[in-house]
Short mmCIF file of C-alpha atoms in Angstrom, two decimals:
data_model
loop_
_atom_site.label_atom_id
_atom_site.label_comp_id
_atom_site.label_asym_id
_atom_site.label_seq_id
_atom_site.Cartn_x
_atom_site.Cartn_y
_atom_site.Cartn_z
CA MET A 1 -0.60 38.83 31.82
CA THR A 2 -3.96 40.52 30.90
CA ALA A 3 -7.12 39.39 30.51
CA GLU A 4 -8.71 38.97 26.77
CA PRO A 5 -11.32 41.57 26.09
CA MET A 6 -14.49 40.13 26.01
CA ARG A 7 -16.67 41.70 23.25
CA LEU A 8 -20.02 42.19 24.70
CA MET A 9 -22.10 43.64 21.20
CA THR A 10 -21.48 46.02 18.92
CA MET A 11 -23.05 49.76 17.83
CA ARG A 12 -23.57 51.63 14.51
CA VAL A 13 -25.12 54.84 15.31
CA THR A 14 -27.78 56.65 12.48
CA VAL A 15 -27.93 60.18 12.67
CA ILE A 16 -31.52 60.86 11.59
CA ARG A 17 -33.03 65.06 11.26
CA ASP A 18 -36.40 65.33 10.09
CA GLY A 19 -36.70 61.16 9.08
CA HIS A 20 -33.74 61.85 6.71
CA VAL A 21 -31.32 59.29 7.34
CA ILE A 22 -27.94 62.50 7.50
CA GLU A 23 -25.08 60.53 8.60
CA GLU A 24 -24.48 56.83 9.71
CA ARG A 25 -20.71 56.61 11.10
CA PRO A 26 -19.10 52.73 10.99
CA GLU A 27 -19.64 49.75 14.15
CA VAL A 28 -18.54 50.22 17.04
CA GLU A 29 -17.24 46.79 18.98
CA ILE A 30 -17.79 47.18 22.63
CA THR A 31 -15.28 45.30 24.62
CA SER A 32 -14.13 44.66 28.75
CA SER A 33 -11.87 43.99 30.66
CA THR A 34 -14.22 42.00 33.41
CA LYS A 35 -16.84 40.74 33.15
CA PRO A 36 -19.36 43.66 33.35
CA ASP A 37 -22.62 42.64 35.59
CA PRO A 38 -26.12 42.14 33.81
CA TYR A 39 -28.33 44.46 35.14
CA GLU A 40 -24.92 46.75 33.89
CA ILE A 41 -25.74 45.61 30.42
CA THR A 42 -29.55 46.76 29.93
CA SER A 43 -29.66 50.64 32.11
CA ALA A 44 -28.75 52.79 30.54
CA TRP A 45 -28.11 56.35 32.56
CA PRO A 46 -29.08 59.32 32.35
CA PRO A 47 -31.97 57.82 29.77
CA CYS A 48 -32.40 57.82 26.47
CA ARG A 49 -33.84 61.46 25.82
CA CYS A 50 -35.20 60.96 22.40
CA PRO A 51 -38.71 61.92 21.08
CA ARG A 52 -39.51 58.05 20.92
CA HIS A 53 -38.28 57.27 24.28
CA ARG A 54 -38.88 61.02 25.79
CA GLU A 55 -42.75 59.96 26.46
CA GLY A 56 -43.77 59.57 29.59
CA ALA A 57 -39.37 59.97 31.26
CA ASP A 58 -40.39 63.07 32.32
#
């Protein structure tokens, strides 16, 4: 018997180009069948490379 997946978060992707929304994708539920380590949830690798987060990442 397997455990029911645990809902971790809901994510929505919005694509923006030149300050204008060009695509909005539907919500996606992120789930896990095992209890996650809090550090794994809060850290992303590789780091985000979008212009807002790129400063100081180099």
